[in-house]
mmCIF file of C-alpha atoms in Angstrom:
data_model
loop_
_atom_site.group_PDB
_atom_site.id
_atom_site.type_symbol
_atom_site.label_atom_id
_atom_site.label_comp_id
_atom_site.label_asym_id
_atom_site.label_seq_id
_atom_site.Cartn_x
_atom_site.Cartn_y
_atom_site.Cartn_z
ATOM 1 C CA MET A 1 0.000 0.000 0.000
ATOM 2 C CA LYS A 2 2.901 2.373 0.705
ATOM 3 C CA ALA A 3 4.165 1.797 -2.829
ATOM 4 C CA MET A 4 0.684 2.483 -4.210
ATOM 5 C CA LYS A 5 0.525 5.778 -2.309
ATOM 6 C CA PHE A 6 3.824 6.758 -3.900
ATOM 7 C CA ILE A 7 3.130 5.637 -7.473
ATOM 8 C CA ILE A 8 -0.375 7.062 -7.897
ATOM 9 C CA PRO A 9 0.704 10.710 -7.335
ATOM 10 C CA VAL A 10 3.670 10.141 -9.667
ATOM 11 C CA LEU A 11 1.347 8.902 -12.411
ATOM 12 C CA VAL A 12 -0.941 11.891 -11.910
ATOM 13 C CA ILE A 13 2.022 14.279 -12.204
ATOM 14 C CA LEU A 14 3.229 12.443 -15.300
ATOM 15 C CA LEU A 15 -0.208 12.756 -16.860
ATOM 16 C CA LEU A 16 -0.247 16.478 -16.172
ATOM 17 C CA ARG A 17 3.286 16.897 -17.511
ATOM 18 C CA ALA A 18 3.275 14.155 -20.103
ATOM 19 C CA GLU A 19 4.646 16.131 -23.028
ATOM 20 C CA PRO A 20 8.235 14.870 -22.515
ATOM 21 C CA ALA A 21 6.932 11.328 -22.341
ATOM 22 C CA LEU A 22 5.297 11.790 -25.738
ATOM 23 C CA ALA A 23 8.422 13.063 -27.490
ATOM 24 C CA HIS A 24 9.534 10.761 -30.296
ATOM 25 C CA ILE A 25 13.050 9.968 -29.100
ATOM 26 C CA LYS A 26 14.341 9.023 -32.575
ATOM 27 C CA TRP A 27 14.002 12.669 -33.627
ATOM 28 C CA PHE A 28 16.484 13.856 -31.002
ATOM 29 C CA VAL A 29 19.211 11.238 -30.448
ATOM 30 C CA GLU A 30 21.352 8.771 -32.337
ATOM 31 C CA PHE A 31 20.170 5.170 -32.090
ATOM 32 C CA ASP A 32 20.721 1.725 -33.551
ATOM 33 C CA ILE A 33 17.415 0.062 -34.286
ATOM 34 C CA ALA A 34 19.174 -3.233 -35.037
ATOM 35 C CA GLU A 35 20.383 -3.285 -31.435
ATOM 36 C CA PRO A 36 18.531 -6.031 -29.525
ATOM 37 C CA PRO A 37 15.804 -4.706 -27.209
ATOM 38 C CA ARG A 38 16.034 -5.172 -23.473
ATOM 39 C CA GLN A 39 15.281 -8.707 -22.370
ATOM 40 C CA LEU A 40 11.663 -9.291 -21.380
ATOM 41 C CA THR A 41 12.817 -10.715 -18.060
ATOM 42 C CA GLU A 42 14.216 -7.233 -17.315
ATOM 43 C CA VAL A 43 11.094 -5.446 -18.558
ATOM 44 C CA LEU A 44 8.607 -7.596 -16.637
ATOM 45 C CA ASN A 45 9.975 -6.683 -13.232
ATOM 46 C CA GLY A 46 8.168 -5.794 -10.030
ATOM 47 C CA THR A 47 7.713 -2.160 -11.071
ATOM 48 C CA PHE A 48 6.054 -3.230 -14.323
ATOM 49 C CA TRP A 49 3.487 -5.401 -12.553
ATOM 50 C CA LEU A 50 2.783 -2.771 -9.913
ATOM 51 C CA LEU A 51 2.239 -0.089 -12.554
ATOM 52 C CA LEU A 52 0.009 -2.481 -14.486
ATOM 53 C CA LEU A 53 -2.082 -2.934 -11.344
ATOM 54 C CA VAL A 54 -2.331 0.829 -10.796
ATOM 55 C CA ALA A 55 -3.296 1.398 -14.459
ATOM 56 C CA SER A 56 -5.895 -1.380 -14.290
ATOM 57 C CA VAL A 57 -7.537 0.052 -11.184
ATOM 58 C CA GLY A 58 -7.570 3.507 -12.760
ATOM 59 C CA LEU A 59 -9.109 2.160 -15.966
ATOM 60 C CA LEU A 60 -11.736 0.198 -14.046
ATOM 61 C CA ILE A 61 -12.835 3.413 -12.336
ATOM 62 C CA LEU A 62 -12.667 5.465 -15.542
ATOM 63 C CA TYR A 63 -14.711 3.008 -17.620
ATOM 64 C CA SER A 64 -17.297 2.603 -14.871
ATOM 65 C CA ILE A 65 -17.793 6.367 -14.934
ATOM 66 C CA ASP A 66 -17.792 6.448 -18.738
ATOM 67 C CA ILE A 67 -20.407 3.688 -18.988
ATOM 68 C CA LYS A 68 -22.750 5.398 -16.505
ATOM 69 C CA TRP A 69 -22.190 8.758 -18.178
ATOM 70 C CA SER A 70 -22.877 7.306 -21.639
ATOM 71 C CA ARG A 71 -26.113 5.756 -20.399
ATOM 72 C CA ALA A 72 -27.271 9.113 -19.075
ATOM 73 C CA GLN A 73 -26.330 11.186 -22.137
ATOM 74 C CA ARG A 74 -24.003 11.340 -25.103
ATOM 75 C CA PHE A 75 -21.242 13.891 -24.788
ATOM 76 C CA ASP A 76 -20.921 15.517 -28.207
ATOM 77 C CA TRP A 77 -20.437 19.168 -27.320
ATOM 78 C CA PHE A 78 -17.645 19.655 -29.873
ATOM 79 C CA GLY A 79 -19.609 17.868 -32.583
ATOM 80 C CA ARG A 80 -22.691 19.983 -31.914
ATOM 81 C CA PHE A 81 -20.581 23.145 -31.991
ATOM 82 C CA PHE A 82 -19.598 22.316 -35.593
ATOM 83 C CA SER A 83 -22.962 20.796 -36.559
ATOM 84 C CA ASN A 84 -23.624 23.551 -39.095
ATOM 85 C CA GLN A 85 -20.351 22.675 -40.854
ATOM 86 C CA PRO A 86 -20.789 19.050 -41.977
ATOM 87 C CA ASN A 87 -17.547 19.056 -43.983
ATOM 88 C CA ILE A 88 -15.381 20.426 -41.182
ATOM 89 C CA VAL A 89 -13.508 17.135 -40.624
ATOM 90 C CA ASP A 90 -12.587 16.717 -44.290
ATOM 91 C CA THR A 91 -11.568 20.368 -44.484
ATOM 92 C CA ILE A 92 -9.291 20.048 -41.464
ATOM 93 C CA ALA A 93 -7.778 16.810 -42.794
ATOM 94 C CA ARG A 94 -7.074 18.271 -46.228
ATOM 95 C CA ILE A 95 -5.651 21.564 -44.966
ATOM 96 C CA GLY A 96 -3.547 19.765 -42.372
ATOM 97 C CA THR A 97 -2.212 17.301 -44.944
ATOM 98 C CA GLY A 98 -1.398 20.082 -47.384
ATOM 99 C CA VAL A 99 0.420 22.232 -44.820
ATOM 100 C CA PHE A 100 2.382 19.245 -43.493
ATOM 101 C CA PHE A 101 3.666 18.164 -46.888
ATOM 102 C CA VAL A 102 4.525 21.731 -47.882
ATOM 103 C CA MET A 103 6.713 21.887 -44.747
ATOM 104 C CA LEU A 104 8.426 18.636 -45.742
ATOM 105 C CA TRP A 105 8.901 19.978 -49.284
ATOM 106 C CA LEU A 106 10.620 23.062 -47.875
ATOM 107 C CA ILE A 107 12.900 20.895 -45.716
ATOM 108 C CA GLY A 108 13.710 18.750 -48.719
ATOM 109 C CA ASP A 109 15.914 15.961 -47.362
ATOM 110 C CA VAL A 110 13.479 13.904 -45.295
ATOM 111 C CA ILE A 111 11.082 11.025 -45.935
ATOM 112 C CA LEU A 112 7.823 11.749 -44.094
ATOM 113 C CA ALA A 113 9.459 12.290 -40.663
ATOM 114 C CA PRO A 114 12.432 14.104 -39.081
ATOM 115 C CA ASP A 115 14.470 10.936 -38.413
ATOM 116 C CA LEU A 116 14.009 9.519 -41.935
ATOM 117 C CA LEU A 117 16.660 11.355 -43.913
ATOM 118 C CA GLY A 118 16.955 10.927 -47.669
ATOM 119 C CA ASP A 119 18.820 12.669 -50.466
ATOM 120 C CA ALA A 120 16.966 11.284 -53.504
ATOM 121 C CA ALA A 121 16.141 14.067 -55.951
ATOM 122 C CA PHE A 122 12.494 13.038 -56.278
ATOM 123 C CA LEU A 123 11.651 13.286 -52.560
ATOM 124 C CA PRO A 124 10.821 17.026 -52.449
ATOM 125 C CA TYR A 125 8.606 16.640 -55.509
ATOM 126 C CA LEU A 126 6.633 13.758 -53.998
ATOM 127 C CA HIS A 127 6.040 15.859 -50.892
ATOM 128 C CA LEU A 128 4.977 18.824 -52.993
ATOM 129 C CA PHE A 129 2.642 16.747 -55.179
ATOM 130 C CA ALA A 130 1.116 15.161 -52.066
ATOM 131 C CA ALA A 131 0.268 18.685 -50.898
ATOM 132 C CA ILE A 132 -1.065 19.912 -54.250
ATOM 133 C CA PHE A 133 -3.290 16.920 -54.948
ATOM 134 C CA VAL A 134 -5.316 17.359 -51.721
ATOM 135 C CA LEU A 135 -6.649 20.632 -53.108
ATOM 136 C CA PHE A 136 -9.237 18.776 -55.178
ATOM 137 C CA GLU A 137 -11.326 15.845 -54.017
ATOM 138 C CA SER A 138 -10.960 14.005 -57.316
ATOM 139 C CA THR A 139 -7.146 14.086 -57.087
ATOM 140 C CA MET A 140 -6.821 13.128 -53.426
ATOM 141 C CA ILE A 141 -6.183 9.547 -54.526
ATOM 142 C CA LEU A 142 -3.026 10.807 -56.276
ATOM 143 C CA SER A 143 -1.929 12.426 -53.016
ATOM 144 C CA ALA A 144 -2.438 9.043 -51.346
ATOM 145 C CA LEU A 145 -0.270 7.383 -53.997
ATOM 146 C CA CYS A 146 2.498 9.915 -53.315
ATOM 147 C CA ILE A 147 2.287 9.160 -49.591
ATOM 148 C CA LEU A 148 2.401 5.406 -50.183
ATOM 149 C CA ALA A 149 5.354 5.858 -52.551
ATOM 150 C CA LEU A 150 7.188 7.818 -49.842
ATOM 151 C CA TYR A 151 6.314 5.186 -47.247
ATOM 152 C CA GLY A 152 7.482 2.392 -49.541
ATOM 153 C CA TYR A 153 10.723 4.235 -50.238
ATOM 154 C CA GLY A 154 11.173 4.629 -46.495
ATOM 155 C CA ILE A 155 10.897 0.848 -46.132
ATOM 156 C CA THR A 156 13.603 0.321 -48.759
ATOM 157 C CA GLN A 157 15.921 2.714 -46.906
ATOM 158 C CA TYR A 158 15.111 1.976 -43.253
ATOM 159 C CA GLY A 159 13.319 -1.384 -43.224
ATOM 160 C CA PHE A 160 9.723 -2.279 -42.392
ATOM 161 C CA TYR A 161 10.433 -2.447 -38.646
ATOM 162 C CA HIS A 162 11.485 1.203 -38.393
ATOM 163 C CA MET A 163 8.555 2.288 -40.556
ATOM 164 C CA LEU A 164 6.084 0.710 -38.131
ATOM 165 C CA ASP A 165 6.627 3.902 -36.111
ATOM 166 C CA TYR A 166 4.725 5.710 -38.853
ATOM 167 C CA MET A 167 1.584 3.697 -39.522
ATOM 168 C CA LEU A 168 -0.341 6.959 -39.472
ATOM 169 C CA PHE A 169 0.785 7.510 -43.095
ATOM 170 C CA PRO A 170 -0.863 4.367 -44.525
ATOM 171 C CA GLY A 171 -3.909 5.384 -42.452
ATOM 172 C CA LEU A 172 -3.824 8.863 -43.979
ATOM 173 C CA ALA A 173 -3.455 7.386 -47.477
ATOM 174 C CA ALA A 174 -6.481 5.138 -46.877
ATOM 175 C CA TYR A 175 -8.473 8.170 -45.720
ATOM 176 C CA LEU A 176 -7.606 10.110 -48.871
ATOM 177 C CA VAL A 177 -8.403 7.181 -51.185
ATOM 178 C CA LEU A 178 -11.823 6.529 -49.613
ATOM 179 C CA LYS A 179 -12.690 10.221 -49.645
ATOM 180 C CA SER A 180 -11.563 10.615 -53.249
ATOM 181 C CA ILE A 181 -13.529 7.691 -54.691
ATOM 182 C CA GLY A 182 -16.600 8.588 -52.581
ATOM 183 C CA GLY A 183 -20.079 7.148 -52.886
ATOM 184 C CA THR A 184 -19.242 3.758 -51.402
ATOM 185 C CA ARG A 185 -20.087 2.122 -48.097
ATOM 186 C CA LEU A 186 -16.365 1.981 -47.379
ATOM 187 C CA GLU A 187 -16.226 5.775 -47.136
ATOM 188 C CA GLN A 188 -17.589 5.599 -43.581
ATOM 189 C CA TYR A 189 -14.343 3.908 -42.524
ATOM 190 C CA ARG A 190 -12.061 6.706 -43.695
ATOM 191 C CA VAL A 191 -11.895 8.431 -40.285
ATOM 192 C CA PRO A 192 -11.525 5.162 -38.328
ATOM 193 C CA LEU A 193 -8.609 4.107 -40.566
ATOM 194 C CA LEU A 194 -6.991 7.515 -40.151
ATOM 195 C CA VAL A 195 -7.396 7.415 -36.372
ATOM 196 C CA VAL A 196 -6.357 3.792 -35.839
ATOM 197 C CA GLY A 197 -3.238 4.266 -37.958
ATOM 198 C CA MET A 198 -2.163 7.232 -35.852
ATOM 199 C CA LEU A 199 -2.995 5.562 -32.523
ATOM 200 C CA PHE A 200 -1.100 2.409 -33.514
ATOM 201 C CA SER A 201 1.986 4.600 -33.948
ATOM 202 C CA PHE A 202 1.564 5.876 -30.386
ATOM 203 C CA LEU A 203 1.101 2.376 -28.973
ATOM 204 C CA TRP A 204 4.198 1.224 -30.846
ATOM 205 C CA VAL A 205 6.498 3.958 -29.552
ATOM 206 C CA ALA A 206 5.109 3.486 -26.042
ATOM 207 C CA ILE A 207 6.532 -0.053 -26.077
ATOM 208 C CA GLU A 208 9.830 1.468 -27.256
ATOM 209 C CA LYS A 209 10.243 2.986 -23.796
ATOM 210 C CA PHE A 210 10.141 -0.511 -22.282
ATOM 211 C CA ALA A 211 12.507 -1.976 -24.863
ATOM 212 C CA TYR A 212 15.113 0.775 -25.296
ATOM 213 C CA PRO A 213 15.316 2.956 -22.167
ATOM 214 C CA GLN A 214 19.011 3.611 -22.913
ATOM 215 C CA TRP A 215 18.062 5.631 -26.005
ATOM 216 C CA PHE A 216 16.617 8.272 -23.707
ATOM 217 C CA ASP A 217 19.830 8.851 -21.714
ATOM 218 C CA PRO A 218 21.313 11.600 -23.961
ATOM 219 C CA PHE A 219 17.918 13.300 -24.162
ATOM 220 C CA LEU A 220 17.438 13.229 -20.387
ATOM 221 C CA ASP A 221 21.050 14.304 -19.789
ATOM 222 C CA SER A 222 20.164 17.634 -21.385
ATOM 223 C CA ASN A 223 16.626 17.718 -19.928
ATOM 224 C CA GLU A 224 17.193 16.272 -16.469
ATOM 225 C CA PHE A 225 14.336 18.284 -14.964
ATOM 226 C CA LEU A 226 11.834 16.129 -16.864
ATOM 227 C CA THR A 227 12.384 13.153 -14.569
ATOM 228 C CA MET A 228 11.316 15.209 -11.512
ATOM 229 C CA GLY A 229 14.115 13.579 -9.534
ATOM 230 C CA LEU A 230 12.851 10.040 -10.157
ATOM 231 C CA PRO A 231 15.122 7.178 -11.234
ATOM 232 C CA ARG A 232 15.205 7.188 -15.033
ATOM 233 C CA ASP A 233 14.129 3.602 -15.500
ATOM 234 C CA PHE A 234 11.134 4.132 -13.224
ATOM 235 C CA PHE A 235 10.268 7.427 -14.932
ATOM 236 C CA LEU A 236 10.366 5.866 -18.407
ATOM 237 C CA MET A 237 8.275 2.890 -17.349
ATOM 238 C CA CYS A 238 5.685 5.268 -15.878
ATOM 239 C CA ALA A 239 5.792 7.328 -19.072
ATOM 240 C CA ALA A 240 5.264 4.211 -21.189
ATOM 241 C CA PHE A 241 2.211 3.219 -19.143
ATOM 242 C CA VAL A 242 0.778 6.738 -19.264
ATOM 243 C CA GLU A 243 1.145 6.901 -23.039
ATOM 244 C CA PHE A 244 -0.121 3.380 -23.735
ATOM 245 C CA THR A 245 -3.061 3.718 -21.344
ATOM 246 C CA LEU A 246 -4.186 7.100 -22.656
ATOM 247 C CA VAL A 247 -4.114 5.855 -26.250
ATOM 248 C CA TYR A 248 -6.013 2.705 -25.242
ATOM 249 C CA VAL A 249 -8.728 4.941 -23.779
ATOM 250 C CA LEU A 250 -8.912 6.799 -27.105
ATOM 251 C CA LEU A 251 -9.441 3.476 -28.881
ATOM 252 C CA THR A 252 -12.035 2.036 -26.530
ATOM 253 C CA GLY A 253 -13.818 4.808 -24.625
ATOM 254 C CA ARG A 254 -17.052 6.607 -25.469
ATOM 255 C CA ASN A 255 -17.843 9.939 -23.844
ATOM 256 C CA VAL A 256 -14.273 10.349 -22.603
ATOM 257 C CA VAL A 257 -12.778 10.155 -26.116
ATOM 258 C CA SER A 258 -13.264 13.809 -27.081
ATOM 259 C CA LEU A 259 -11.914 15.011 -23.742
ATOM 260 C CA ALA A 260 -8.981 12.567 -23.827
ATOM 261 C CA ALA A 261 -8.113 13.602 -27.399
ATOM 262 C CA LEU A 262 -8.188 17.253 -26.363
ATOM 263 C CA ALA A 263 -5.994 16.539 -23.321
ATOM 264 C CA LEU A 264 -3.473 14.547 -25.370
ATOM 265 C CA ASN A 265 -3.350 17.293 -27.984
ATOM 266 C CA LEU A 266 -2.646 19.952 -25.376
ATOM 267 C CA MET A 267 0.218 17.795 -24.034
ATOM 268 C CA ILE A 268 1.698 17.386 -27.511
ATOM 269 C CA ILE A 269 1.364 21.103 -28.285
ATOM 270 C CA ALA A 270 3.066 21.917 -24.971
ATOM 271 C CA GLY A 271 5.879 19.537 -25.941
ATOM 272 C CA ALA A 272 6.164 21.162 -29.371
ATOM 273 C CA VAL A 273 6.501 24.577 -27.739
ATOM 274 C CA HIS A 274 9.256 23.246 -25.475
ATOM 275 C CA PHE A 275 11.174 21.068 -27.968
ATOM 276 C CA GLY A 276 10.878 23.347 -30.980
ATOM 277 C CA LYS A 277 10.607 23.004 -34.749
ATOM 278 C CA VAL A 278 11.531 19.320 -35.077
ATOM 279 C CA ASP A 279 8.865 18.233 -32.613
ATOM 280 C CA THR A 280 6.294 20.603 -34.141
ATOM 281 C CA ILE A 281 6.786 19.286 -37.673
ATOM 282 C CA GLY A 282 7.001 15.662 -36.548
ATOM 283 C CA HIS A 283 3.762 15.859 -34.571
ATOM 284 C CA PHE A 284 1.874 18.202 -36.909
ATOM 285 C CA LEU A 285 -0.350 15.543 -38.483
ATOM 286 C CA VAL A 286 -0.941 13.989 -35.061
ATOM 287 C CA ILE A 287 -2.233 17.338 -33.811
ATOM 288 C CA VAL A 288 -4.537 17.556 -36.839
ATOM 289 C CA ILE A 289 -5.920 14.032 -36.309
ATOM 290 C CA LEU A 290 -6.482 14.660 -32.602
ATOM 291 C CA ILE A 291 -8.489 17.774 -33.492
ATOM 292 C CA ILE A 292 -10.628 15.552 -35.717
ATOM 293 C CA MET A 293 -11.042 13.048 -32.871
ATOM 294 C CA THR A 294 -12.088 15.831 -30.503
ATOM 295 C CA ILE A 295 -14.832 16.871 -32.915
ATOM 296 C CA LYS A 296 -15.966 13.396 -33.984
ATOM 297 C CA GLY A 297 -15.812 11.564 -30.660
ATOM 298 C CA PRO A 298 -15.517 7.754 -30.794
ATOM 299 C CA SER A 299 -17.530 7.270 -34.021
ATOM 300 C CA VAL A 300 -17.206 3.715 -35.381
ATOM 301 C CA TYR A 301 -13.542 3.221 -34.445
ATOM 302 C CA SER A 302 -14.371 2.410 -30.808
ATOM 303 C CA PHE A 303 -13.680 -1.275 -30.218
ATOM 304 C CA PHE A 304 -16.360 -1.670 -27.539
ATOM 305 C CA SER A 305 -20.019 -0.736 -27.301
ATOM 306 C CA TYR A 306 -21.653 -0.296 -23.916
ATOM 307 C CA ARG A 307 -24.756 -2.419 -23.336
ATOM 308 C CA GLU A 308 -27.694 -1.463 -21.189
ATOM 309 C CA ASN A 309 -28.405 -5.040 -20.091
ATOM 310 C CA ARG A 310 -24.973 -5.683 -18.604
ATOM 311 C CA GLY A 311 -23.546 -4.569 -15.289
ATOM 312 C CA VAL A 312 -21.248 -1.569 -15.218
ATOM 313 C CA LEU A 313 -18.394 -3.303 -13.392
ATOM 314 C CA ALA A 314 -18.663 -6.402 -15.585
ATOM 315 C CA GLN A 315 -18.320 -4.348 -18.765
ATOM 316 C CA ALA A 316 -15.534 -2.225 -17.316
ATOM 317 C CA GLY A 317 -13.750 -5.397 -16.209
ATOM 318 C CA ILE A 318 -13.896 -6.857 -19.723
ATOM 319 C CA ILE A 319 -12.361 -3.699 -21.166
ATOM 320 C CA VAL A 320 -9.588 -3.764 -18.560
ATOM 321 C CA MET A 321 -8.815 -7.397 -19.372
ATOM 322 C CA SER A 322 -8.717 -6.422 -23.031
ATOM 323 C CA TYR A 323 -6.180 -3.760 -22.024
ATOM 324 C CA TRP A 324 -3.954 -6.534 -20.675
ATOM 325 C CA LEU A 325 -4.332 -8.431 -23.939
ATOM 326 C CA ALA A 326 -3.587 -5.304 -25.998
ATOM 327 C CA LEU A 327 -0.447 -4.614 -23.966
ATOM 328 C CA GLY A 328 0.690 -8.236 -24.306
ATOM 329 C CA LEU A 329 -0.027 -8.198 -28.033
ATOM 330 C CA MET A 330 1.910 -4.979 -28.664
ATOM 331 C CA VAL A 331 4.909 -6.185 -26.631
ATOM 332 C CA SER A 332 4.853 -9.502 -28.522
ATOM 333 C CA MET A 333 4.632 -7.712 -31.875
ATOM 334 C CA TYR A 334 7.436 -5.310 -30.987
ATOM 335 C CA TYR A 335 9.810 -8.094 -29.991
ATOM 336 C CA GLY A 336 8.584 -10.562 -32.611
ATOM 337 C CA PHE A 337 8.922 -8.170 -35.540
ATOM 338 C CA HIS A 338 12.373 -7.142 -34.317
ATOM 339 C CA TYR A 339 13.408 -10.787 -34.438
ATOM 340 C CA LEU A 340 11.983 -11.143 -37.951
ATOM 341 C CA ALA A 341 13.808 -8.022 -39.106
ATOM 342 C CA TYR A 342 17.164 -8.473 -37.394
ATOM 343 C CA GLY A 343 17.281 -11.958 -35.923
ATOM 344 C CA ARG A 344 18.851 -12.817 -32.593
ATOM 345 C CA PRO A 345 21.846 -10.821 -31.343
#
């Protein structure tokens, strides 16, 4: 119980100051992705299990509240605010995509993200064309093809494992394709595909904090205040749980989704202000997608639906157990795909 009294306030502080935890470490330090990740026997230590217990209790309480709240009313304040602008989501997505790819065109020597450097002559043009083609709905599919070409080129240069950090780009391409062709039943899945692609990227890099805590040492050496005096390994494990848990709520919650998306966006914007241009450009599309999530709420991408004929605690318990499965699945994928890409050390 003494440990619980210590960890819970730490997690609350981390949630309130989570912008350093959400920084994409590959944008700021040198790293070797072929380096074997930390052994699972080291990851699954006593601190891991205690933090998992704290997160599970917190989620059980949160989902119990969310279920009762959803039964009483649907929270769609942001959606209602923009109800007289039915195309607001598509407008935000297209403007955001255009601005992002113009920024990459101006930089010139990157492939979709700050850590993916490339000197091929065609890269700036693909970024520019991706921006131009979102101007017209009929040509958005060409913008998607440019994005997929950039993503594919990134795989040839950095490998599929590294590019799993950036699944938001295939999600964005799917969004643009479905919006461009229009008039099909598949069009309703354009926002879910966009959102799930982005959230997968967050889940993936959350596991990175378990697997490669040593990558953060140079970053924390120059930003020691971020740890708040806590041991680094403990701080990073807390940060990983905060990030993974918050994104899981975005995938599975109902009324809390808009508020959680807004909170996460404010954290990321605060981090961008602190860490500067690289972080701002790297997270720009994420900020755009989180704005869309704030307006849309859970829509059809929520993996659970609350049922009136089931008990609140029973439903909340099922979602918490699914959280355990999701965490286990992501850890298994992270380590399994690393083995497929690089083999054993």
